[in-house]
Every structure is written in structure tokens, then in C-alpha cells.
XYZ file of C-alpha atoms in Angstrom:
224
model
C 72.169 86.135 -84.743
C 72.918 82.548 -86.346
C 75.709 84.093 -88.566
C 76.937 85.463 -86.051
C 77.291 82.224 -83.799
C 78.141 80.627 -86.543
C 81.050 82.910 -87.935
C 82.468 83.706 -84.104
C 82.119 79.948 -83.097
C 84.706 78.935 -82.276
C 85.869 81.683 -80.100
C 82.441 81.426 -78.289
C 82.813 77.771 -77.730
C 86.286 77.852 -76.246
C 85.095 80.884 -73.773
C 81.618 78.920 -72.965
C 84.228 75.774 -72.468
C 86.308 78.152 -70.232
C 83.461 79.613 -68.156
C 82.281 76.091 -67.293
C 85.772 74.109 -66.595
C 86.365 77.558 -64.121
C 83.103 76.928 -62.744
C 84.431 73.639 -61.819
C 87.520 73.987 -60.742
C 85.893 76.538 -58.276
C 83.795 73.925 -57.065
C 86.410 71.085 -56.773
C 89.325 73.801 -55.538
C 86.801 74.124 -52.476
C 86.140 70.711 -51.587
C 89.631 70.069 -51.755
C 90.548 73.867 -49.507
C 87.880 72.115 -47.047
C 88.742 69.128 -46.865
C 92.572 70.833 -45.449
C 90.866 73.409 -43.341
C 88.895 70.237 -41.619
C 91.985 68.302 -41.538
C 93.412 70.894 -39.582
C 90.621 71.433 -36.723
C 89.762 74.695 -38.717
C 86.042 75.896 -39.875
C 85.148 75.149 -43.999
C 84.796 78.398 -46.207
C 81.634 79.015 -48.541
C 82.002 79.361 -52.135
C 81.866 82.781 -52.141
C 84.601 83.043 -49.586
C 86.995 80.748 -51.498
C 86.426 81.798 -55.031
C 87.342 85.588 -53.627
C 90.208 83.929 -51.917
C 93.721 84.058 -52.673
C 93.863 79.912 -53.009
C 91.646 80.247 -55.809
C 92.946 83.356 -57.544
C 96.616 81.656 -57.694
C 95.799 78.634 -58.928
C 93.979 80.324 -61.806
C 96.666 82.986 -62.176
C 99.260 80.481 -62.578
C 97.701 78.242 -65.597
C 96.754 81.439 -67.312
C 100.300 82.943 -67.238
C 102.141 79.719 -68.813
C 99.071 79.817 -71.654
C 100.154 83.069 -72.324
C 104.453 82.251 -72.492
C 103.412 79.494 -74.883
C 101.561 82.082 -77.332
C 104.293 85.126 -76.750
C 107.182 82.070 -77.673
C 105.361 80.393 -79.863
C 104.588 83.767 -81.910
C 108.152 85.015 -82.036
C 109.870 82.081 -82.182
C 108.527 81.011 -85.326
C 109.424 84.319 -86.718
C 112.882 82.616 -87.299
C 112.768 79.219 -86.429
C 111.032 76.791 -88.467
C 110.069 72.807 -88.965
C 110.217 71.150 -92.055
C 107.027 69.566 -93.115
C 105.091 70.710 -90.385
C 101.999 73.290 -90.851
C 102.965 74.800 -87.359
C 105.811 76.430 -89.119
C 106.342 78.831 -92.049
C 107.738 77.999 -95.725
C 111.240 77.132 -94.887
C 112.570 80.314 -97.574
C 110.718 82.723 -95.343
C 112.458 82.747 -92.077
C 112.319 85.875 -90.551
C 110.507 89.403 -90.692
C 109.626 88.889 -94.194
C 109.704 92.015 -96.733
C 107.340 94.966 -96.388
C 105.987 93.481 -99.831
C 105.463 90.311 -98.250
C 104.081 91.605 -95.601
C 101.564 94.324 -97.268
C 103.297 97.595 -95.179
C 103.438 101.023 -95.981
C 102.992 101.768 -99.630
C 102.230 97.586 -100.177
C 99.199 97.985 -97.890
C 95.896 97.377 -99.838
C 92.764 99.093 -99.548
C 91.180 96.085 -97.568
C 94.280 96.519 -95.012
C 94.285 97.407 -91.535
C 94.722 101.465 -91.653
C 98.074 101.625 -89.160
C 99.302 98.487 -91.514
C 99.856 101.725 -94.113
C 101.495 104.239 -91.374
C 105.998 104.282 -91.614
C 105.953 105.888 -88.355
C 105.590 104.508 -84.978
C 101.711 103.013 -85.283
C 102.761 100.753 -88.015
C 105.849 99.739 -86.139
C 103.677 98.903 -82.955
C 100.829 97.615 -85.462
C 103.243 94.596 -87.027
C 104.413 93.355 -83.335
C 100.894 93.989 -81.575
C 99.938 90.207 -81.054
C 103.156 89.056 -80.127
C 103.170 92.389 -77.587
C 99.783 91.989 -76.405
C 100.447 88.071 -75.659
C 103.777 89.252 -73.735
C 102.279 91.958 -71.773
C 99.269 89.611 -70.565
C 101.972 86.616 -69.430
C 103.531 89.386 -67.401
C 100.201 90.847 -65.662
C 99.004 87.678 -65.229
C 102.939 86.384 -64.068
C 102.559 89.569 -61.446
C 98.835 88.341 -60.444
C 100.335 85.172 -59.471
C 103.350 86.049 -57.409
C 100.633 88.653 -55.504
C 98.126 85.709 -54.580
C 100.724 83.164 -54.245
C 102.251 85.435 -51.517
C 99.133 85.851 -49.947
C 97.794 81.826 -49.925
C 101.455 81.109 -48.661
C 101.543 83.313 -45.779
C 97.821 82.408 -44.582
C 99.294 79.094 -44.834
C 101.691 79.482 -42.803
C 100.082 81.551 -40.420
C 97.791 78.488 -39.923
C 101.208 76.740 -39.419
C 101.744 79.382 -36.807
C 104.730 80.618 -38.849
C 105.711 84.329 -39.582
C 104.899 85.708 -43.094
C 106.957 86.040 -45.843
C 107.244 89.410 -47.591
C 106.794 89.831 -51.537
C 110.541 89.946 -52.624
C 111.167 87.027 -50.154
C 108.672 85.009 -51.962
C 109.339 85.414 -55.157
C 112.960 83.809 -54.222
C 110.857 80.891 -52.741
C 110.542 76.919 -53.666
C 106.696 77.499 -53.634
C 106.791 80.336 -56.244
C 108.885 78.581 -58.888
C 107.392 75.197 -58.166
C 104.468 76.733 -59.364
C 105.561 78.455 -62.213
C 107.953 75.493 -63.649
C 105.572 72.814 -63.599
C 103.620 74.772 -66.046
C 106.312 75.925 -68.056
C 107.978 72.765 -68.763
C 103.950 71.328 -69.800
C 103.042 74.327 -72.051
C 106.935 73.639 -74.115
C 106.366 70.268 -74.256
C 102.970 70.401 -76.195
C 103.853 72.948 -78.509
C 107.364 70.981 -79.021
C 104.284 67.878 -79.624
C 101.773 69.659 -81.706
C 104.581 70.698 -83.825
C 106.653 67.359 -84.364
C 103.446 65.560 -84.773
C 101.813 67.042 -87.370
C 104.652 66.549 -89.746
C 103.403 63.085 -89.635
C 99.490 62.871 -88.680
C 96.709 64.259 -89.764
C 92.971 65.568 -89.299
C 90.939 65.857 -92.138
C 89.392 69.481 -91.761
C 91.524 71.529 -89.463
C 93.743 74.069 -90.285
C 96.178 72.893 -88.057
C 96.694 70.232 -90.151
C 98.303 69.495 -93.729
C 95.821 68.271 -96.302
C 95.367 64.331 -95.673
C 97.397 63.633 -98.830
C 100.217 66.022 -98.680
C 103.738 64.306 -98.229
C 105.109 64.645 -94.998
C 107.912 67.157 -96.193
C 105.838 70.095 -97.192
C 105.828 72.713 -94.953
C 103.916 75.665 -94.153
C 100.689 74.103 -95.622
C 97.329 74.064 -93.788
C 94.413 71.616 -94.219
């Protein structure tokens, strides 16, 4: 049981870290839903009630659907873009798909390599774009989620505003819709844009996401 903590730990620790910031946000989103029910003349809704609500499932939706566009751009945009000197980015030589050699496909797979990493047909083809996929097809559940709960907190808004609902097609045309999606778009870019500029130039002694302390700011493509 230790090894395994201790060789899954930091996947663990970012989900235990998850599991507790969600516990409270859940806490916080319902003071703060309260406190605007109240403000209204309206009754206050028990936890239960408002982490089963469609307040709550939006504003989670939303932040997990930008976390997701910054992996899905982040992995296939540094198939062909790069940074020099930053560890964020490839060797500057390698831009692109990189040879099957490179790569270890097909008959350059080894016997340590992932089985479909060895298949020419259409597993192998799937197999080399599966995280980039995977990341991509999350963003656009969780994108869906949080048009379907945004509709839904919007229209019991406004029904509390005594105004007619919107429909789903309607809303997704909306101010409230894109207000929510851009202001996490434009934050996600902007880090990775960050994380990428600054570690040309800074360092931390230990991380992989970092050059080795000594390593002159022009080298590229090298991790700590």
C-alpha cells in the first residue's frame, strides 16, 4: 500500500485536493445562492437541494470544460508550435508528428510498448491521437453539460424575475452563456501562454516542469 501511495501520488493528491476545494465551493456556492434567494423574499435551499441544483452543476461544468480546452490545445498545439528555451515545448528540430522511428510505431515498437502502438491499421492510428482525443471529447461533454445547466439556472432565474424561459438554442446565442464560457477561456490561455514564457527564464529545483537550475536559458525541450 505505501508504494502504491507513493508511486500514484501525485495523482491522488491533486484528486484528494479536488474533492475538498469541491466540497467547498459547495458550501460557499450555497451561502452565496441563499443569501440571493433571501434577498429576494424567497425561502433558503439545503445543501442537498443546491448541490443537486442546476446553480451548482454549471458553475462546476463551466471551470471543468476550459481545464479541458487548455489540455486538448495545449496537446496539439505543441505538436507544431514550439518555444525556444522553454521545457514546455519540444526540441526545436522536432516540430511536428515526428517519424514512426521516433515515435516507436509499427515495426519500431519495442517489446515494452503499448500493444496497439505496434498495429498499422486503425487501433494504432486512434492509439497515437488518444490523449489529445480523449482531452477533446471531455471539453465537449463537459462544454454540452454546461450549456444544459446554464439553461436551466437561467430560466429559474428568470422565472423568479417573473420572466418567460428561454429555450436551449436561444440560450446558447445568449450574453449569459458566452460570458461564462469566455471568462474562462481567456484565463486558461493566459496561464499556459505564462507557464510557458516563464520557464524559459525561472526555475524550480526538482520539477519536471522545469529546466535543470543551471541550464542556459536557450535550451529547449529539457526537463529538470
Amino acid at each position: 500500500m505505501r508504494r502504491f501511495l507513493r508511486d500514484n501520488s501525485l495523482t491522488l493528491a491533486f484528486l484528494v485536493g479536488f474533492l475538498v476545494v469541491l466540497v467547498a465551493q459547495a458550501f460557499a456556492g450555497q451561502a452565496e445562492f441563499n443569501s440571493q434567494l433571501v434577498s429576494e423574499g424567497l425561502e433558503p435551499m439545503g445543501f442537498r437541494s443546491y448541490v443537486t441544483s442546476s446553480d451548482f452543476a454549471v458553475d462546476v461544468t463551466e471551470n471543468w470544460q476550459s481545464e479541458y480546452l487548455q489540455f486538448f490545445l495545449y496537446i496539439f498545439g505543441t505538436v507544431w508550435l514550439v518555444q525556444r528555451g522553454s521545457p514546455e515545448s519540444k526540441e526545436l528540430h522536432r516540430i511536428g508528428v515526428e517519424s514512426d522511428e521516433e515515435q516507436r510505431i509499427g515495426e519500431h515498437a519495442r517489446e515494452d510498448s503499448p500493444r496497439w502502438a505496434a498495429d498499422r491499421g486503425w487501433r494504432g492510428l486512434v492509439y497515437s491521437r488518444s490523449l489529445g482525443l480523449t482531452m477533446g471529447g471531455i471539453f465537449l461533454l463537459t462544454w454540452l453539460a454546461q450549456s444544459v445547466t446554464g439553461v436551466a439556472a437561467y430560466n429559474e432565474q428568470r422565472l423568479r424575475g417573473l420572466q418567460d424561459p428561454v429555450g436551449w438554442g436561444r440560450y446558447l446565442a445568449s450574453a449569459d452563456f458566452w460570458a461564462r464560457t469566455l471568462q474562462n477561456w481567456q484565463s486558461e490561455l493566459l496561464a499556459v501562454a505564462s507557464m510557458v514564457i516563464f520557464s524559459v527564464y525561472l526555475r524550480q529545483r526538482g520539477s519536471p516542469e522545469s529546466k535543470p537550475v543551471g541550464s542556459p536559458h536557450h535550451a529547449t525541450g529539457v526537463e529538470g
